[in-house]
Amino acid sequence: MSEDKQNIQSAIAVDGVNKFISFFNQRQIEEAVWVFAELGIADLLVMSEAKNAEEICAQKGWLDAVRLRRLLYVAVVAGLLDIEAGNRFKLTSTGELLTSNHPSKSRNYVLTFEDSSEVANGRNHRSATELSSILTPGSDSRVHILIRGNEHTTASESKDITHLYSELSNEMMVAFASIMSTISYNTGPVIAKAIDAFSRCSMLVDVGGSRGTLLANILSSHRNIVNSIVFDLPSTINHASSSMDDNDFERLGISPSRYRFVGGDIFDPNTVPKADGYLLKYILHNMNDENAIKALKSLYKVALRPARIFIIELVLDEPITSEVVRRQWTVYAEDFIMLGTDEGRERTLQQYVDLLQKAGLTFFKLHEIGLDERVIESYID
């Protein structure tokens, strides 16, 4: 068995929180395979030369080759496609099973996945996509609308997860915050111990920090940091600061004098705390380039000089080959979730560097920390 295949089966092999995260990411792969089958992409590639996303869109009259390409990368993870020179995609022998006239009837089999789960779970496709950011493919799902194009979809309807989050019910807000806390509980100790530069900040602000799980871990590992802030939307802060029975700072023995919760909006510099250190974990991947630059410019405007910015994100490796995509299968699974938000996306390191430069920040270093996440350190003079 190849290393790639072993990696994709890791949900069974691993223990701890990673098991549940892997199950979740494998669900995204399953849903991407459903979309691939429902759109009939295998029929477009069988018995033909490899095609790029633009050629497939032109053949079908679909509008968004960029989003289609992101779907095709997940199909590569699933072993349905291989990537050839020029970012062109060729059907594998497994992918051929999903052609509409294949004697195995595998396409029909795959399409029953969503039908049966819909009956069993009573899920609502659109609410699942918009409220919990877990994309549930279907004939009316956002991934179909975004790739095929829809005359009723306008730019004003496009929102990133950050602001969709502010519109959630209290129940959904608690659930979303719990997801973020689970991820930070799993990775926070590693991130905290891996980055010595945290200790050089006299005031550290965790932007979009929710309950402060990551910041609590950093304060636990860097005792010299005596001032810090969890900064998030007011509705999030109201919930987080009032949940004293579920406080990661208390769990880790962090004195209340070392942290506080502040509500505001990253897009409004007047509400962003002044500091010489900022954390942005899983923030920029929720945004399109324009909003990401706007958010970084807010920090540039208010930051004390000199300041360090730590961007913690999944980073797509280059060059993008079949082997690289399959090795980074969890990153592409996460990007499939972003595909359903209209705005979000995972990025390469160069794409993050470009965002930093356009906002006036200077890239300093990429920290490899032994996780899917990387830490992109930049500074403001």
Tab-separated table of C-alpha atoms in Angstrom:
chain	number	residue	atom	x	y	z
A	1	MET	CA	0.000	0.000	0.000
A	2	SER	CA	1.402	3.411	-0.925
A	3	GLU	CA	2.128	6.097	1.671
A	4	ASP	CA	-0.597	8.262	0.104
A	5	LYS	CA	-3.246	5.584	0.563
A	6	GLN	CA	-2.131	4.924	4.125
A	7	ASN	CA	-2.485	8.633	4.848
A	8	ILE	CA	-6.031	8.793	3.529
A	9	GLN	CA	-7.004	5.863	5.760
A	10	SER	CA	-5.573	7.612	8.824
A	11	ALA	CA	-8.941	8.089	10.560
A	12	ILE	CA	-8.931	4.392	11.404
A	13	ALA	CA	-5.243	4.302	12.282
A	14	VAL	CA	-4.932	7.348	14.552
A	15	ASP	CA	-6.244	8.024	18.032
A	16	GLY	CA	-7.196	11.131	19.989
A	17	VAL	CA	-8.815	14.249	18.567
A	18	ASN	CA	-7.127	13.608	15.204
A	19	LYS	CA	-9.407	10.594	14.707
A	20	PHE	CA	-12.536	12.751	14.784
A	21	ILE	CA	-10.988	15.466	12.620
A	22	SER	CA	-9.954	12.820	10.079
A	23	PHE	CA	-13.462	11.351	10.005
A	24	PHE	CA	-14.815	14.849	9.364
A	25	ASN	CA	-12.342	15.492	6.546
A	26	GLN	CA	-13.063	12.117	4.965
A	27	ARG	CA	-16.721	13.097	4.906
A	28	GLN	CA	-15.745	16.068	2.739
A	29	ILE	CA	-13.979	13.740	0.296
A	30	GLU	CA	-17.103	11.589	0.106
A	31	GLU	CA	-19.249	14.640	-0.621
A	32	ALA	CA	-16.829	15.861	-3.290
A	33	VAL	CA	-17.049	12.457	-4.996
A	34	TRP	CA	-20.846	12.848	-4.958
A	35	VAL	CA	-20.580	16.263	-6.658
A	36	PHE	CA	-18.105	14.853	-9.198
A	37	ALA	CA	-20.567	12.068	-10.046
A	38	GLU	CA	-23.656	14.268	-10.097
A	39	LEU	CA	-22.013	16.775	-12.451
A	40	GLY	CA	-21.074	13.927	-14.818
A	41	ILE	CA	-17.421	14.978	-14.998
A	42	ALA	CA	-16.229	11.443	-15.741
A	43	ASP	CA	-18.256	11.452	-18.967
A	44	LEU	CA	-16.394	14.593	-20.077
A	45	LEU	CA	-12.972	12.994	-19.649
A	46	VAL	CA	-13.437	9.376	-20.665
A	47	MET	CA	-11.731	8.376	-23.928
A	48	SER	CA	-10.137	11.812	-24.296
A	49	GLU	CA	-6.899	13.627	-23.689
A	50	ALA	CA	-6.378	15.289	-20.323
A	51	LYS	CA	-8.281	18.563	-19.962
A	52	ASN	CA	-7.900	21.590	-17.764
A	53	ALA	CA	-10.737	23.195	-15.819
A	54	GLU	CA	-11.195	25.947	-18.400
A	55	GLU	CA	-11.734	23.409	-21.189
A	56	ILE	CA	-14.275	21.467	-19.132
A	57	CYS	CA	-16.185	24.658	-18.309
A	58	ALA	CA	-16.196	25.678	-21.966
A	59	GLN	CA	-17.501	22.256	-22.953
A	60	LYS	CA	-20.373	22.409	-20.453
A	61	GLY	CA	-21.069	26.132	-20.414
A	62	TRP	CA	-20.131	26.445	-16.746
A	63	LEU	CA	-18.910	29.788	-15.475
A	64	ASP	CA	-16.260	29.275	-12.805
A	65	ALA	CA	-13.151	27.337	-13.792
A	66	VAL	CA	-11.316	28.317	-10.597
A	67	ARG	CA	-13.867	26.653	-8.335
A	68	LEU	CA	-14.167	23.677	-10.665
A	69	ARG	CA	-10.381	23.214	-10.472
A	70	ARG	CA	-10.605	23.118	-6.679
A	71	LEU	CA	-13.244	20.385	-6.925
A	72	LEU	CA	-11.047	18.459	-9.351
A	73	TYR	CA	-8.144	18.560	-6.881
A	74	VAL	CA	-10.345	16.785	-4.331
A	75	ALA	CA	-11.196	14.233	-7.011
A	76	VAL	CA	-7.435	13.691	-7.314
A	77	VAL	CA	-7.323	13.012	-3.566
A	78	ALA	CA	-10.078	10.421	-4.059
A	79	GLY	CA	-8.108	8.712	-6.822
A	80	LEU	CA	-10.587	9.614	-9.570
A	81	LEU	CA	-8.171	11.857	-11.473
A	82	ASP	CA	-4.456	12.350	-12.005
A	83	ILE	CA	-2.792	15.695	-12.671
A	84	GLU	CA	-0.708	15.967	-15.822
A	85	ALA	CA	1.473	18.754	-17.212
A	86	GLY	CA	-0.216	22.132	-17.551
A	87	ASN	CA	-2.575	21.485	-14.641
A	88	ARG	CA	-4.627	19.152	-16.820
A	89	PHE	CA	-6.697	16.314	-15.404
A	90	LYS	CA	-6.936	12.753	-16.687
A	91	LEU	CA	-9.429	10.125	-15.576
A	92	THR	CA	-8.000	7.156	-13.672
A	93	SER	CA	-9.316	3.616	-13.984
A	94	THR	CA	-11.265	4.215	-10.768
A	95	GLY	CA	-12.646	7.469	-12.146
A	96	GLU	CA	-13.851	5.638	-15.258
A	97	LEU	CA	-16.203	3.650	-13.019
A	98	LEU	CA	-18.228	6.860	-12.553
A	99	THR	CA	-19.108	7.247	-16.239
A	100	SER	CA	-22.846	7.083	-16.798
A	101	ASN	CA	-22.739	3.986	-18.991
A	102	HIS	CA	-20.190	1.912	-17.071
A	103	PRO	CA	-21.497	-1.644	-16.531
A	104	SER	CA	-20.650	-1.493	-12.812
A	105	LYS	CA	-23.329	1.220	-12.319
A	106	SER	CA	-20.933	2.817	-9.814
A	107	ARG	CA	-22.213	6.315	-10.579
A	108	ASN	CA	-25.731	5.303	-9.577
A	109	TYR	CA	-24.326	3.718	-6.436
A	110	VAL	CA	-22.456	6.905	-5.456
A	111	LEU	CA	-25.476	9.094	-6.124
A	112	THR	CA	-27.530	7.089	-3.637
A	113	PHE	CA	-25.183	8.180	-0.822
A	114	GLU	CA	-26.808	11.572	-0.479
A	115	ASP	CA	-30.320	10.296	-1.112
A	116	SER	CA	-30.065	7.778	1.717
A	117	SER	CA	-28.370	10.186	4.142
A	118	GLU	CA	-31.016	12.819	3.391
A	119	VAL	CA	-33.748	10.402	4.408
A	120	ALA	CA	-31.836	9.181	7.447
A	121	ASN	CA	-30.724	12.537	8.796
A	122	GLY	CA	-33.308	14.949	7.426
A	123	ARG	CA	-30.562	17.424	6.512
A	124	ASN	CA	-31.231	20.697	4.758
A	125	HIS	CA	-28.629	21.229	2.026
A	126	ARG	CA	-28.573	25.005	2.022
A	127	SER	CA	-28.748	25.513	5.790
A	128	ALA	CA	-25.963	22.976	6.299
A	129	THR	CA	-23.764	24.923	3.903
A	130	GLU	CA	-24.537	28.429	5.121
A	131	LEU	CA	-24.897	27.888	8.858
A	132	SER	CA	-22.406	25.184	9.792
A	133	SER	CA	-20.096	25.589	6.751
A	134	ILE	CA	-20.283	21.835	6.162
A	135	LEU	CA	-21.036	21.524	2.477
A	136	THR	CA	-23.829	19.080	1.706
A	137	PRO	CA	-23.936	18.586	-2.065
A	138	GLY	CA	-27.257	18.468	-3.805
A	139	SER	CA	-29.008	19.813	-6.850
A	140	ASP	CA	-29.389	23.189	-5.129
A	141	SER	CA	-26.098	23.291	-3.258
A	142	ARG	CA	-23.820	26.306	-3.495
A	143	VAL	CA	-21.006	24.302	-5.074
A	144	HIS	CA	-23.273	23.549	-8.054
A	145	ILE	CA	-24.500	27.124	-8.326
A	146	LEU	CA	-20.993	28.538	-8.103
A	147	ILE	CA	-19.490	26.236	-10.723
A	148	ARG	CA	-22.400	26.124	-13.153
A	149	GLY	CA	-23.436	29.739	-12.674
A	150	ASN	CA	-26.844	31.016	-11.632
A	151	GLU	CA	-28.505	34.191	-12.808
A	152	HIS	CA	-30.107	34.663	-9.390
A	153	THR	CA	-26.764	34.680	-7.526
A	154	THR	CA	-25.416	38.206	-7.057
A	155	ALA	CA	-22.271	39.676	-5.559
A	156	SER	CA	-24.291	41.108	-2.682
A	157	GLU	CA	-25.154	37.566	-1.581
A	158	SER	CA	-21.488	36.647	-1.239
A	159	LYS	CA	-20.323	36.456	2.381
A	160	ASP	CA	-17.303	35.061	4.141
A	161	ILE	CA	-17.693	32.700	7.093
A	162	THR	CA	-16.634	35.420	9.526
A	163	HIS	CA	-19.778	37.443	8.925
A	164	LEU	CA	-22.071	34.497	8.295
A	165	TYR	CA	-20.987	33.450	11.783
A	166	SER	CA	-22.357	36.674	13.261
A	167	GLU	CA	-25.803	35.787	11.893
A	168	LEU	CA	-25.980	32.313	13.444
A	169	SER	CA	-28.407	31.363	16.147
A	170	ASN	CA	-26.939	31.085	19.635
A	171	GLU	CA	-27.051	27.294	19.366
A	172	MET	CA	-25.144	27.274	16.086
A	173	MET	CA	-22.673	29.872	17.398
A	174	VAL	CA	-21.866	27.646	20.356
A	175	ALA	CA	-21.407	24.679	17.998
A	176	PHE	CA	-19.091	26.618	15.675
A	177	ALA	CA	-17.044	27.953	18.592
A	178	SER	CA	-16.725	24.399	19.866
A	179	ILE	CA	-15.327	23.266	16.511
A	180	MET	CA	-12.666	25.986	16.639
A	181	SER	CA	-11.865	25.153	20.262
A	182	THR	CA	-11.470	21.456	19.427
A	183	ILE	CA	-8.957	22.273	16.693
A	184	SER	CA	-7.012	24.637	18.971
A	185	TYR	CA	-7.128	22.130	21.843
A	186	ASN	CA	-5.501	19.644	19.470
A	187	THR	CA	-2.881	21.920	17.910
A	188	GLY	CA	-2.503	24.776	20.407
A	189	PRO	CA	0.171	23.193	22.628
A	190	VAL	CA	2.341	22.369	19.601
A	191	ILE	CA	1.992	25.849	18.096
A	192	ALA	CA	2.682	27.513	21.448
A	193	LYS	CA	5.906	25.604	22.054
A	194	ALA	CA	7.174	25.800	18.461
A	195	ILE	CA	7.287	29.585	18.048
A	196	ASP	CA	9.817	31.356	20.287
A	197	ALA	CA	8.912	34.707	18.707
A	198	PHE	CA	5.675	34.827	20.704
A	199	SER	CA	7.784	35.747	23.714
A	200	ARG	CA	9.024	38.900	22.009
A	201	CYS	CA	5.526	40.424	22.075
A	202	SER	CA	4.611	42.675	24.987
A	203	MET	CA	0.924	42.674	23.941
A	204	LEU	CA	-0.449	39.729	21.991
A	205	VAL	CA	-3.894	39.853	20.347
A	206	ASP	CA	-5.655	36.693	19.167
A	207	VAL	CA	-7.793	37.936	16.265
A	208	GLY	CA	-10.959	35.869	15.895
A	209	GLY	CA	-9.858	33.980	19.002
A	210	SER	CA	-13.349	32.862	20.077
A	211	ARG	CA	-12.930	31.262	23.532
A	212	GLY	CA	-9.185	31.907	23.566
A	213	THR	CA	-8.015	28.279	23.526
A	214	LEU	CA	-4.936	29.012	21.400
A	215	LEU	CA	-4.009	32.134	23.350
A	216	ALA	CA	-4.349	30.267	26.649
A	217	ASN	CA	-1.863	27.659	25.425
A	218	ILE	CA	0.568	30.362	24.329
A	219	LEU	CA	0.353	32.136	27.688
A	220	SER	CA	0.942	28.802	29.409
A	221	SER	CA	4.164	28.235	27.433
A	222	HIS	CA	5.369	31.864	27.436
A	223	ARG	CA	5.103	33.109	31.001
A	224	ASN	CA	6.755	36.437	30.161
A	225	ILE	CA	3.690	37.557	28.151
A	226	VAL	CA	1.703	39.517	30.728
A	227	ASN	CA	-0.759	41.351	28.440
A	228	SER	CA	-3.005	39.686	25.882
A	229	ILE	CA	-6.429	40.054	24.313
A	230	VAL	CA	-8.947	37.701	22.767
A	231	PHE	CA	-10.466	39.828	19.979
A	232	ASP	CA	-13.584	38.712	18.133
A	233	LEU	CA	-17.022	39.851	17.045
A	234	PRO	CA	-19.031	41.272	19.988
A	235	SER	CA	-21.570	38.438	19.882
A	236	THR	CA	-18.760	35.884	20.120
A	237	ILE	CA	-17.012	37.732	22.922
A	238	ASN	CA	-20.238	38.032	24.903
A	239	HIS	CA	-20.664	34.291	24.772
A	240	ALA	CA	-16.999	33.415	25.366
A	241	SER	CA	-16.448	35.762	28.300
A	242	SER	CA	-19.638	34.608	30.023
A	243	SER	CA	-18.837	30.882	29.725
A	244	MET	CA	-16.807	30.692	32.918
A	245	ASP	CA	-17.619	27.003	33.316
A	246	ASP	CA	-15.728	26.296	30.083
A	247	ASN	CA	-12.684	28.553	30.335
A	248	ASP	CA	-9.366	27.362	28.897
A	249	PHE	CA	-7.460	30.070	30.759
A	250	GLU	CA	-8.670	28.729	34.093
A	251	ARG	CA	-8.016	25.150	32.969
A	252	LEU	CA	-4.372	26.044	32.272
A	253	GLY	CA	-3.945	28.157	35.362
A	254	ILE	CA	-3.595	31.508	33.576
A	255	SER	CA	-4.063	34.532	35.830
A	256	PRO	CA	-6.990	36.787	34.779
A	257	SER	CA	-4.577	39.733	34.943
A	258	ARG	CA	-2.799	38.431	31.826
A	259	TYR	CA	-5.767	38.367	29.424
A	260	ARG	CA	-9.061	40.016	28.603
A	261	PHE	CA	-11.848	39.731	26.004
A	262	VAL	CA	-12.525	42.615	23.596
A	263	GLY	CA	-15.291	42.817	20.984
A	264	GLY	CA	-14.887	44.500	17.611
A	265	ASP	CA	-14.493	43.942	13.888
A	266	ILE	CA	-11.218	43.281	12.076
A	267	PHE	CA	-12.511	45.369	9.159
A	268	ASP	CA	-12.935	48.410	11.413
A	269	PRO	CA	-9.477	49.590	12.562
A	270	ASN	CA	-11.089	51.804	15.201
A	271	THR	CA	-12.141	48.686	17.115
A	272	VAL	CA	-8.881	46.713	16.759
A	273	PRO	CA	-6.658	46.785	19.886
A	274	LYS	CA	-3.178	48.280	19.538
A	275	ALA	CA	-0.456	45.680	20.057
A	276	ASP	CA	2.946	44.519	18.871
A	277	GLY	CA	1.798	40.963	18.201
A	278	TYR	CA	-1.256	39.546	16.415
A	279	LEU	CA	-2.408	35.957	15.894
A	280	LEU	CA	-4.685	35.080	12.977
A	281	LYS	CA	-5.548	31.389	13.113
A	282	TYR	CA	-7.952	30.164	10.436
A	283	ILE	CA	-9.039	33.739	9.716
A	284	LEU	CA	-7.721	34.695	6.278
A	285	HIS	CA	-8.789	31.416	4.667
A	286	ASN	CA	-12.380	32.533	5.293
A	287	MET	CA	-11.898	35.593	3.082
A	288	ASN	CA	-11.396	36.446	-0.559
A	289	ASP	CA	-8.205	38.325	-1.437
A	290	GLU	CA	-9.819	41.759	-1.204
A	291	ASN	CA	-11.139	41.205	2.305
A	292	ALA	CA	-7.953	39.485	3.457
A	293	ILE	CA	-5.917	42.516	2.366
A	294	LYS	CA	-8.414	44.817	4.059
A	295	ALA	CA	-8.099	42.858	7.317
A	296	LEU	CA	-4.298	42.968	7.187
A	297	LYS	CA	-4.378	46.696	6.444
A	298	SER	CA	-6.422	47.192	9.620
A	299	LEU	CA	-3.590	45.628	11.593
A	300	TYR	CA	-1.022	47.687	9.698
A	301	LYS	CA	-2.877	50.856	10.642
A	302	VAL	CA	-3.174	50.220	14.386
A	303	ALA	CA	-0.151	48.055	15.228
A	304	LEU	CA	2.554	49.359	17.530
A	305	ARG	CA	5.954	49.490	15.824
A	306	PRO	CA	7.660	47.123	15.384
A	307	ALA	CA	4.986	44.416	15.329
A	308	ARG	CA	4.834	40.732	14.455
A	309	ILE	CA	1.906	39.076	12.692
A	310	PHE	CA	1.500	35.302	13.006
A	311	ILE	CA	-0.797	33.765	10.389
A	312	ILE	CA	-1.682	30.157	11.210
A	313	GLU	CA	-3.235	28.386	8.261
A	314	LEU	CA	-3.195	25.282	6.142
A	315	VAL	CA	-0.809	26.004	3.258
A	316	LEU	CA	-0.955	24.349	-0.165
A	317	ASP	CA	2.432	23.005	-1.236
A	318	GLU	CA	3.856	23.682	-4.681
A	319	PRO	CA	4.274	22.420	-7.327
A	320	ILE	CA	0.771	20.953	-7.311
A	321	THR	CA	1.097	17.345	-8.467
A	322	SER	CA	-1.019	14.246	-7.876
A	323	GLU	CA	1.424	13.076	-5.214
A	324	VAL	CA	1.430	16.420	-3.387
A	325	VAL	CA	-2.363	16.723	-3.475
A	326	ARG	CA	-2.844	13.233	-2.045
A	327	ARG	CA	-0.248	13.841	0.644
A	328	GLN	CA	-2.105	17.021	1.634
A	329	TRP	CA	-5.524	15.406	1.425
A	330	THR	CA	-6.755	17.057	4.637
A	331	VAL	CA	-5.879	20.504	3.296
A	332	TYR	CA	-7.849	19.887	0.109
A	333	ALA	CA	-10.750	18.503	2.145
A	334	GLU	CA	-10.797	21.781	4.077
A	335	ASP	CA	-10.658	23.729	0.822
A	336	PHE	CA	-13.749	21.859	-0.333
A	337	ILE	CA	-15.566	23.229	2.720
A	338	MET	CA	-14.362	26.720	1.784
A	339	LEU	CA	-15.723	26.114	-1.709
A	340	GLY	CA	-19.231	26.273	-0.289
A	341	THR	CA	-18.797	29.700	1.350
A	342	ASP	CA	-18.449	31.812	-1.832
A	343	GLU	CA	-15.388	33.574	-0.429
A	344	GLY	CA	-13.012	31.277	1.444
A	345	ARG	CA	-10.089	29.278	0.078
A	346	GLU	CA	-6.853	27.642	1.121
A	347	ARG	CA	-3.743	29.258	-0.377
A	348	THR	CA	-0.122	28.597	-1.278
A	349	LEU	CA	2.671	30.321	0.614
A	350	GLN	CA	3.289	32.659	-2.336
A	351	GLN	CA	-0.354	33.675	-2.357
A	352	TYR	CA	-0.112	34.577	1.337
A	353	VAL	CA	3.111	36.505	0.713
A	354	ASP	CA	1.345	38.456	-2.041
A	355	LEU	CA	-1.476	39.363	0.383
A	356	LEU	CA	1.032	40.531	2.977
A	357	GLN	CA	2.893	42.704	0.489
A	358	LYS	CA	-0.284	44.329	-0.795
A	359	ALA	CA	-1.236	45.211	2.786
A	360	GLY	CA	2.180	46.722	3.543
A	361	LEU	CA	3.515	43.850	5.673
A	362	THR	CA	6.831	42.044	5.179
A	363	PHE	CA	7.072	38.253	5.080
A	364	PHE	CA	9.735	36.941	7.446
A	365	LYS	CA	9.549	33.163	7.849
A	366	LEU	CA	7.454	30.044	7.318
A	367	HIS	CA	7.493	27.858	10.424
A	368	GLU	CA	7.066	24.135	9.796
A	369	ILE	CA	5.766	22.752	13.085
A	370	GLY	CA	4.951	19.124	12.295
A	371	LEU	CA	1.228	19.771	11.742
A	372	ASP	CA	-0.964	20.345	8.706
A	373	GLU	CA	-0.968	23.963	9.865
A	374	ARG	CA	2.009	26.223	9.215
A	375	VAL	CA	2.850	29.510	10.905
A	376	ILE	CA	3.586	32.405	8.557
A	377	GLU	CA	5.497	35.065	10.476
A	378	SER	CA	5.564	38.611	9.133
A	379	TYR	CA	6.364	41.997	10.585
A	380	ILE	CA	5.455	45.663	10.431
A	381	ASP	CA	8.214	48.273	10.808
